[in-house]
mmCIF file with all atom_site columns, C-alpha atoms in Angstrom:
data_model
loop_
_atom_site.group_PDB
_atom_site.id
_atom_site.type_symbol
_atom_site.label_atom_id
_atom_site.label_alt_id
_atom_site.label_comp_id
_atom_site.label_asym_id
_atom_site.label_entity_id
_atom_site.label_seq_id
_atom_site.pdbx_PDB_ins_code
_atom_site.Cartn_x
_atom_site.Cartn_y
_atom_site.Cartn_z
_atom_site.occupancy
_atom_site.B_iso_or_equiv
_atom_site.pdbx_formal_charge
_atom_site.auth_seq_id
_atom_site.auth_comp_id
_atom_site.auth_asym_id
_atom_site.auth_atom_id
_atom_site.pdbx_PDB_model_num
ATOM 1   C CA . UNK A 1 1   ? -27.191 317.423 -80.378 1.00 47.00 ? 1   UNK A CA 1
ATOM 2   C CA . UNK A 1 2   ? -26.007 316.573 -83.845 1.00 52.00 ? 2   UNK A CA 1
ATOM 3   C CA . UNK A 1 3   ? -22.330 316.149 -82.847 1.00 53.00 ? 3   UNK A CA 1
ATOM 4   C CA . UNK A 1 4   ? -23.168 313.483 -80.262 1.00 58.00 ? 4   UNK A CA 1
ATOM 5   C CA . UNK A 1 5   ? -25.164 311.466 -82.819 1.00 62.00 ? 5   UNK A CA 1
ATOM 6   C CA . UNK A 1 6   ? -22.276 311.608 -85.307 1.00 63.00 ? 6   UNK A CA 1
ATOM 7   C CA . UNK A 1 7   ? -19.784 310.562 -82.701 1.00 79.00 ? 7   UNK A CA 1
ATOM 8   C CA . UNK A 1 8   ? -22.059 307.693 -81.639 1.00 78.00 ? 8   UNK A CA 1
ATOM 9   C CA . UNK A 1 9   ? -22.203 306.540 -85.267 1.00 81.00 ? 9   UNK A CA 1
ATOM 10  C CA . UNK A 1 10  ? -18.433 306.787 -85.517 1.00 82.00 ? 10  UNK A CA 1
ATOM 11  C CA . UNK A 1 11  ? -18.010 304.789 -82.333 1.00 82.00 ? 11  UNK A CA 1
ATOM 12  C CA . UNK A 1 12  ? -20.337 302.068 -83.654 1.00 85.00 ? 12  UNK A CA 1
ATOM 13  C CA . UNK A 1 13  ? -18.387 301.872 -86.925 1.00 86.00 ? 13  UNK A CA 1
ATOM 14  C CA . UNK A 1 14  ? -15.076 301.649 -85.075 1.00 86.00 ? 14  UNK A CA 1
ATOM 15  C CA . UNK A 1 15  ? -16.451 298.959 -82.791 1.00 86.00 ? 15  UNK A CA 1
ATOM 16  C CA . UNK A 1 16  ? -17.730 297.005 -85.797 1.00 90.00 ? 16  UNK A CA 1
ATOM 17  C CA . UNK A 1 17  ? -14.288 297.188 -87.449 1.00 91.00 ? 17  UNK A CA 1
ATOM 18  C CA . UNK A 1 18  ? -12.609 296.089 -84.210 1.00 88.00 ? 18  UNK A CA 1
ATOM 19  C CA . UNK A 1 19  ? -14.999 293.146 -83.873 1.00 92.00 ? 19  UNK A CA 1
ATOM 20  C CA . UNK A 1 20  ? -14.353 292.085 -87.484 1.00 92.00 ? 20  UNK A CA 1
ATOM 21  C CA . UNK A 1 21  ? -10.603 292.317 -86.939 1.00 93.00 ? 21  UNK A CA 1
ATOM 22  C CA . UNK A 1 22  ? -10.829 290.279 -83.719 1.00 91.00 ? 22  UNK A CA 1
ATOM 23  C CA . UNK A 1 23  ? -12.992 287.724 -85.488 1.00 93.00 ? 23  UNK A CA 1
ATOM 24  C CA . UNK A 1 24  ? -10.334 287.283 -88.217 1.00 94.00 ? 24  UNK A CA 1
ATOM 25  C CA . UNK A 1 25  ? -7.616  286.908 -85.569 1.00 93.00 ? 25  UNK A CA 1
ATOM 26  C CA . UNK A 1 26  ? -9.643  284.265 -83.734 1.00 93.00 ? 26  UNK A CA 1
ATOM 27  C CA . UNK A 1 27  ? -10.168 282.331 -86.986 1.00 94.00 ? 27  UNK A CA 1
ATOM 28  C CA . UNK A 1 28  ? -6.430  282.478 -87.679 1.00 93.00 ? 28  UNK A CA 1
ATOM 29  C CA . UNK A 1 29  ? -5.599  281.217 -84.175 1.00 92.00 ? 29  UNK A CA 1
ATOM 30  C CA . UNK A 1 30  ? -8.133  278.404 -84.515 1.00 92.00 ? 30  UNK A CA 1
ATOM 31  C CA . UNK A 1 31  ? -6.455  277.309 -87.760 1.00 90.00 ? 31  UNK A CA 1
ATOM 32  C CA . UNK A 1 32  ? -3.060  277.365 -86.052 1.00 88.00 ? 32  UNK A CA 1
ATOM 33  C CA . UNK A 1 33  ? -4.385  275.197 -83.208 1.00 87.00 ? 33  UNK A CA 1
ATOM 34  C CA . UNK A 1 34  ? -5.847  272.700 -85.699 1.00 85.00 ? 34  UNK A CA 1
ATOM 35  C CA . UNK A 1 35  ? -2.466  272.457 -87.424 1.00 82.00 ? 35  UNK A CA 1
ATOM 36  C CA . UNK A 1 36  ? -0.754  271.799 -84.100 1.00 79.00 ? 36  UNK A CA 1
ATOM 37  C CA . UNK A 1 37  ? -3.216  269.015 -83.314 1.00 76.00 ? 37  UNK A CA 1
ATOM 38  C CA . UNK A 1 38  ? -2.427  267.284 -86.607 1.00 78.00 ? 38  UNK A CA 1
ATOM 39  C CA . UNK A 1 39  ? 1.299   266.984 -85.829 1.00 75.00 ? 39  UNK A CA 1
ATOM 40  C CA . UNK A 1 40  ? 2.171   263.295 -85.554 1.00 79.00 ? 40  UNK A CA 1
ATOM 41  C CA . UNK A 1 41  ? 4.014   262.486 -82.287 1.00 80.00 ? 41  UNK A CA 1
ATOM 42  C CA . UNK A 1 42  ? 6.016   259.858 -84.173 1.00 84.00 ? 42  UNK A CA 1
ATOM 43  C CA . UNK A 1 43  ? 7.367   262.524 -86.497 1.00 82.00 ? 43  UNK A CA 1
ATOM 44  C CA . UNK A 1 44  ? 8.310   264.706 -83.532 1.00 83.00 ? 44  UNK A CA 1
ATOM 45  C CA . UNK A 1 45  ? 10.076  261.778 -81.813 1.00 87.00 ? 45  UNK A CA 1
ATOM 46  C CA . UNK A 1 46  ? 11.894  260.940 -85.035 1.00 88.00 ? 46  UNK A CA 1
ATOM 47  C CA . UNK A 1 47  ? 13.125  264.525 -85.354 1.00 87.00 ? 47  UNK A CA 1
ATOM 48  C CA . UNK A 1 48  ? 14.283  264.502 -81.719 1.00 87.00 ? 48  UNK A CA 1
ATOM 49  C CA . UNK A 1 49  ? 16.160  261.244 -82.297 1.00 84.00 ? 49  UNK A CA 1
ATOM 50  C CA . UNK A 1 50  ? 17.923  262.681 -85.330 1.00 83.00 ? 50  UNK A CA 1
ATOM 51  C CA . UNK A 1 51  ? 18.888  265.749 -83.283 1.00 85.00 ? 51  UNK A CA 1
ATOM 52  C CA . UNK A 1 52  ? 20.286  263.514 -80.521 1.00 79.00 ? 52  UNK A CA 1
ATOM 53  C CA . UNK A 1 53  ? 22.272  261.578 -83.110 1.00 74.00 ? 53  UNK A CA 1
ATOM 54  C CA . UNK A 1 54  ? 23.609  264.834 -84.502 1.00 74.00 ? 54  UNK A CA 1
ATOM 55  C CA . UNK A 1 55  ? 24.733  265.850 -81.023 1.00 75.00 ? 55  UNK A CA 1
ATOM 56  C CA . UNK A 1 56  ? 26.714  262.604 -80.646 1.00 67.00 ? 56  UNK A CA 1
ATOM 57  C CA . UNK A 1 57  ? 28.456  263.206 -83.938 1.00 70.00 ? 57  UNK A CA 1
ATOM 58  C CA . UNK A 1 58  ? 29.605  266.657 -82.836 1.00 80.00 ? 58  UNK A CA 1
ATOM 59  C CA . UNK A 1 59  ? 30.641  265.848 -79.254 1.00 84.00 ? 59  UNK A CA 1
ATOM 60  C CA . UNK A 1 60  ? 34.315  265.082 -78.750 1.00 90.00 ? 60  UNK A CA 1
ATOM 61  C CA . UNK A 1 61  ? 34.122  264.190 -75.050 1.00 91.00 ? 61  UNK A CA 1
ATOM 62  C CA . UNK A 1 62  ? 31.437  261.731 -73.922 1.00 91.00 ? 62  UNK A CA 1
ATOM 63  C CA . UNK A 1 63  ? 30.156  260.782 -70.478 1.00 91.00 ? 63  UNK A CA 1
ATOM 64  C CA . UNK A 1 64  ? 29.157  257.291 -69.287 1.00 92.00 ? 64  UNK A CA 1
ATOM 65  C CA . UNK A 1 65  ? 25.592  257.576 -70.572 1.00 90.00 ? 65  UNK A CA 1
ATOM 66  C CA . UNK A 1 66  ? 26.747  258.812 -73.974 1.00 88.00 ? 66  UNK A CA 1
ATOM 67  C CA . UNK A 1 67  ? 29.260  255.973 -74.337 1.00 91.00 ? 67  UNK A CA 1
ATOM 68  C CA . UNK A 1 68  ? 26.720  253.329 -73.333 1.00 91.00 ? 68  UNK A CA 1
ATOM 69  C CA . UNK A 1 69  ? 24.405  254.595 -76.057 1.00 87.00 ? 69  UNK A CA 1
ATOM 70  C CA . UNK A 1 70  ? 27.222  255.071 -78.563 1.00 87.00 ? 70  UNK A CA 1
ATOM 71  C CA . UNK A 1 71  ? 28.603  251.543 -78.070 1.00 90.00 ? 71  UNK A CA 1
ATOM 72  C CA . UNK A 1 72  ? 25.201  249.998 -77.281 1.00 90.00 ? 72  UNK A CA 1
ATOM 73  C CA . UNK A 1 73  ? 26.465  248.390 -74.072 1.00 92.00 ? 73  UNK A CA 1
ATOM 74  C CA . UNK A 1 74  ? 25.262  248.317 -70.478 1.00 93.00 ? 74  UNK A CA 1
ATOM 75  C CA . UNK A 1 75  ? 26.576  250.656 -67.812 1.00 94.00 ? 75  UNK A CA 1
ATOM 76  C CA . UNK A 1 76  ? 27.915  247.713 -65.790 1.00 94.00 ? 76  UNK A CA 1
ATOM 77  C CA . UNK A 1 77  ? 29.945  246.427 -68.747 1.00 93.00 ? 77  UNK A CA 1
ATOM 78  C CA . UNK A 1 78  ? 31.362  249.902 -69.296 1.00 94.00 ? 78  UNK A CA 1
ATOM 79  C CA . UNK A 1 79  ? 32.365  250.094 -65.618 1.00 92.00 ? 79  UNK A CA 1
ATOM 80  C CA . UNK A 1 80  ? 34.103  246.706 -65.941 1.00 94.00 ? 80  UNK A CA 1
ATOM 81  C CA . UNK A 1 81  ? 35.985  247.901 -69.018 1.00 94.00 ? 81  UNK A CA 1
ATOM 82  C CA . UNK A 1 82  ? 37.120  251.082 -67.257 1.00 94.00 ? 82  UNK A CA 1
ATOM 83  C CA . UNK A 1 83  ? 38.112  249.309 -64.023 1.00 93.00 ? 83  UNK A CA 1
ATOM 84  C CA . UNK A 1 84  ? 40.197  246.771 -65.920 1.00 94.00 ? 84  UNK A CA 1
ATOM 85  C CA . UNK A 1 85  ? 41.783  249.537 -67.995 1.00 93.00 ? 85  UNK A CA 1
ATOM 86  C CA . UNK A 1 86  ? 40.620  247.924 -71.230 1.00 92.00 ? 86  UNK A CA 1
ATOM 87  C CA . UNK A 1 87  ? 38.930  251.045 -72.553 1.00 94.00 ? 87  UNK A CA 1
ATOM 88  C CA . UNK A 1 88  ? 40.624  254.480 -72.634 1.00 94.00 ? 88  UNK A CA 1
ATOM 89  C CA . UNK A 1 89  ? 39.019  256.983 -70.281 1.00 94.00 ? 89  UNK A CA 1
ATOM 90  C CA . UNK A 1 90  ? 39.638  260.073 -68.137 1.00 92.00 ? 90  UNK A CA 1
ATOM 91  C CA . UNK A 1 91  ? 38.706  260.548 -64.506 1.00 91.00 ? 91  UNK A CA 1
ATOM 92  C CA . UNK A 1 92  ? 39.374  264.150 -63.502 1.00 89.00 ? 92  UNK A CA 1
ATOM 93  C CA . UNK A 1 93  ? 39.373  264.631 -59.723 1.00 84.00 ? 93  UNK A CA 1
ATOM 94  C CA . UNK A 1 94  ? 38.583  260.927 -59.345 1.00 82.00 ? 94  UNK A CA 1
ATOM 95  C CA . UNK A 1 95  ? 34.847  261.427 -59.796 1.00 82.00 ? 95  UNK A CA 1
ATOM 96  C CA . UNK A 1 96  ? 33.150  261.491 -63.178 1.00 90.00 ? 96  UNK A CA 1
ATOM 97  C CA . UNK A 1 97  ? 34.422  259.277 -65.994 1.00 93.00 ? 97  UNK A CA 1
ATOM 98  C CA . UNK A 1 98  ? 34.817  260.760 -69.471 1.00 94.00 ? 98  UNK A CA 1
ATOM 99  C CA . UNK A 1 99  ? 35.835  259.326 -72.824 1.00 94.00 ? 99  UNK A CA 1
ATOM 100 C CA . UNK A 1 100 ? 37.359  260.881 -75.905 1.00 94.00 ? 100 UNK A CA 1
ATOM 101 C CA . UNK A 1 101 ? 35.400  259.861 -78.981 1.00 92.00 ? 101 UNK A CA 1
ATOM 102 C CA . UNK A 1 102 ? 38.540  259.495 -81.149 1.00 92.00 ? 102 UNK A CA 1
ATOM 103 C CA . UNK A 1 103 ? 40.064  257.109 -78.608 1.00 94.00 ? 103 UNK A CA 1
ATOM 104 C CA . UNK A 1 104 ? 36.862  255.053 -78.458 1.00 92.00 ? 104 UNK A CA 1
ATOM 105 C CA . UNK A 1 105 ? 36.891  254.648 -82.226 1.00 91.00 ? 105 UNK A CA 1
ATOM 106 C CA . UNK A 1 106 ? 40.568  253.628 -82.134 1.00 93.00 ? 106 UNK A CA 1
ATOM 107 C CA . UNK A 1 107 ? 39.794  251.162 -79.308 1.00 92.00 ? 107 UNK A CA 1
ATOM 108 C CA . UNK A 1 108 ? 36.971  249.624 -81.340 1.00 89.00 ? 108 UNK A CA 1
ATOM 109 C CA . UNK A 1 109 ? 39.248  249.243 -84.356 1.00 89.00 ? 109 UNK A CA 1
ATOM 110 C CA . UNK A 1 110 ? 42.002  247.636 -82.236 1.00 88.00 ? 110 UNK A CA 1
ATOM 111 C CA . UNK A 1 111 ? 39.564  245.014 -80.994 1.00 79.00 ? 111 UNK A CA 1
ATOM 112 C CA . UNK A 1 112 ? 38.603  243.784 -84.445 1.00 74.00 ? 112 UNK A CA 1
ATOM 113 C CA . UNK A 1 113 ? 37.983  240.048 -84.682 1.00 69.00 ? 113 UNK A CA 1
ATOM 114 C CA . UNK A 1 114 ? 39.713  238.584 -87.730 1.00 67.00 ? 114 UNK A CA 1
ATOM 115 C CA . UNK A 1 115 ? 38.268  235.886 -89.987 1.00 67.00 ? 115 UNK A CA 1
ATOM 116 C CA . UNK A 1 116 ? 40.468  233.140 -88.503 1.00 67.00 ? 116 UNK A CA 1
ATOM 117 C CA . UNK A 1 117 ? 39.257  233.904 -84.977 1.00 63.00 ? 117 UNK A CA 1
ATOM 118 C CA . UNK A 1 118 ? 35.653  233.843 -86.186 1.00 62.00 ? 118 UNK A CA 1
ATOM 119 C CA . UNK A 1 119 ? 36.249  230.531 -87.940 1.00 69.00 ? 119 UNK A CA 1
ATOM 120 C CA . UNK A 1 120 ? 37.825  229.019 -84.800 1.00 69.00 ? 120 UNK A CA 1
ATOM 121 C CA . UNK A 1 121 ? 34.960  230.316 -82.689 1.00 68.00 ? 121 UNK A CA 1
ATOM 122 C CA . UNK A 1 122 ? 32.443  228.806 -85.096 1.00 67.00 ? 122 UNK A CA 1
ATOM 123 C CA . UNK A 1 123 ? 34.201  225.407 -85.030 1.00 69.00 ? 123 UNK A CA 1
ATOM 124 C CA . UNK A 1 124 ? 34.323  225.485 -81.220 1.00 68.00 ? 124 UNK A CA 1
ATOM 125 C CA . UNK A 1 125 ? 30.624  226.346 -81.016 1.00 70.00 ? 125 UNK A CA 1
ATOM 126 C CA . UNK A 1 126 ? 29.740  223.527 -83.429 1.00 71.00 ? 126 UNK A CA 1
ATOM 127 C CA . UNK A 1 127 ? 31.733  220.989 -81.411 1.00 71.00 ? 127 UNK A CA 1
ATOM 128 C CA . UNK A 1 128 ? 30.066  222.160 -78.186 1.00 72.00 ? 128 UNK A CA 1
ATOM 129 C CA . UNK A 1 129 ? 26.633  221.855 -79.788 1.00 69.00 ? 129 UNK A CA 1
ATOM 130 C CA . UNK A 1 130 ? 27.361  218.372 -81.164 1.00 69.00 ? 130 UNK A CA 1
ATOM 131 C CA . UNK A 1 131 ? 28.635  217.153 -77.783 1.00 69.00 ? 131 UNK A CA 1
ATOM 132 C CA . UNK A 1 132 ? 25.458  218.502 -76.151 1.00 64.00 ? 132 UNK A CA 1
ATOM 133 C CA . UNK A 1 133 ? 23.386  216.649 -78.755 1.00 65.00 ? 133 UNK A CA 1
ATOM 134 C CA . UNK A 1 134 ? 25.309  213.419 -78.083 1.00 67.00 ? 134 UNK A CA 1
ATOM 135 C CA . UNK A 1 135 ? 24.753  213.781 -74.332 1.00 68.00 ? 135 UNK A CA 1
ATOM 136 C CA . UNK A 1 136 ? 21.044  214.367 -74.881 1.00 65.00 ? 136 UNK A CA 1
ATOM 137 C CA . UNK A 1 137 ? 20.785  211.215 -77.026 1.00 65.00 ? 137 UNK A CA 1
ATOM 138 C CA . UNK A 1 138 ? 22.593  209.156 -74.364 1.00 68.00 ? 138 UNK A CA 1
ATOM 139 C CA . UNK A 1 139 ? 20.260  210.449 -71.660 1.00 69.00 ? 139 UNK A CA 1
ATOM 140 C CA . UNK A 1 140 ? 17.211  209.573 -73.768 1.00 68.00 ? 140 UNK A CA 1
ATOM 141 C CA . UNK A 1 141 ? 18.506  206.015 -74.268 1.00 68.00 ? 141 UNK A CA 1
ATOM 142 C CA . UNK A 1 142 ? 18.823  205.404 -70.520 1.00 62.00 ? 142 UNK A CA 1
#
């Protein structure tokens, strides 16, 4: 009878140790969950955005969506630029449209507006505005 009592004591001690170990594991998991809950979604979104930006800097060939984001233009404007041949692009098999990043940068640099053009544009805009103001004054007088 003595061996069964000893083994019962041993079993109780082992069970107690197992319960203590499980209790510590549960506490650890609870702390991990609390840390996950404190993660700010804004921080996560910011990290994702920086990863997306990093992807654009490493890609050499861009698709329509990439180029729209890269140039900050609408898809319809990009289609117009490709149809008119104004922007360099590739159309393998006549389906998808692709762009080489180097060529896009060169295209942007070729389309630089110089100071004289800006000055002329500004003068034209001012004359248009002043003629609109004159027309408005004439209409008010009648």
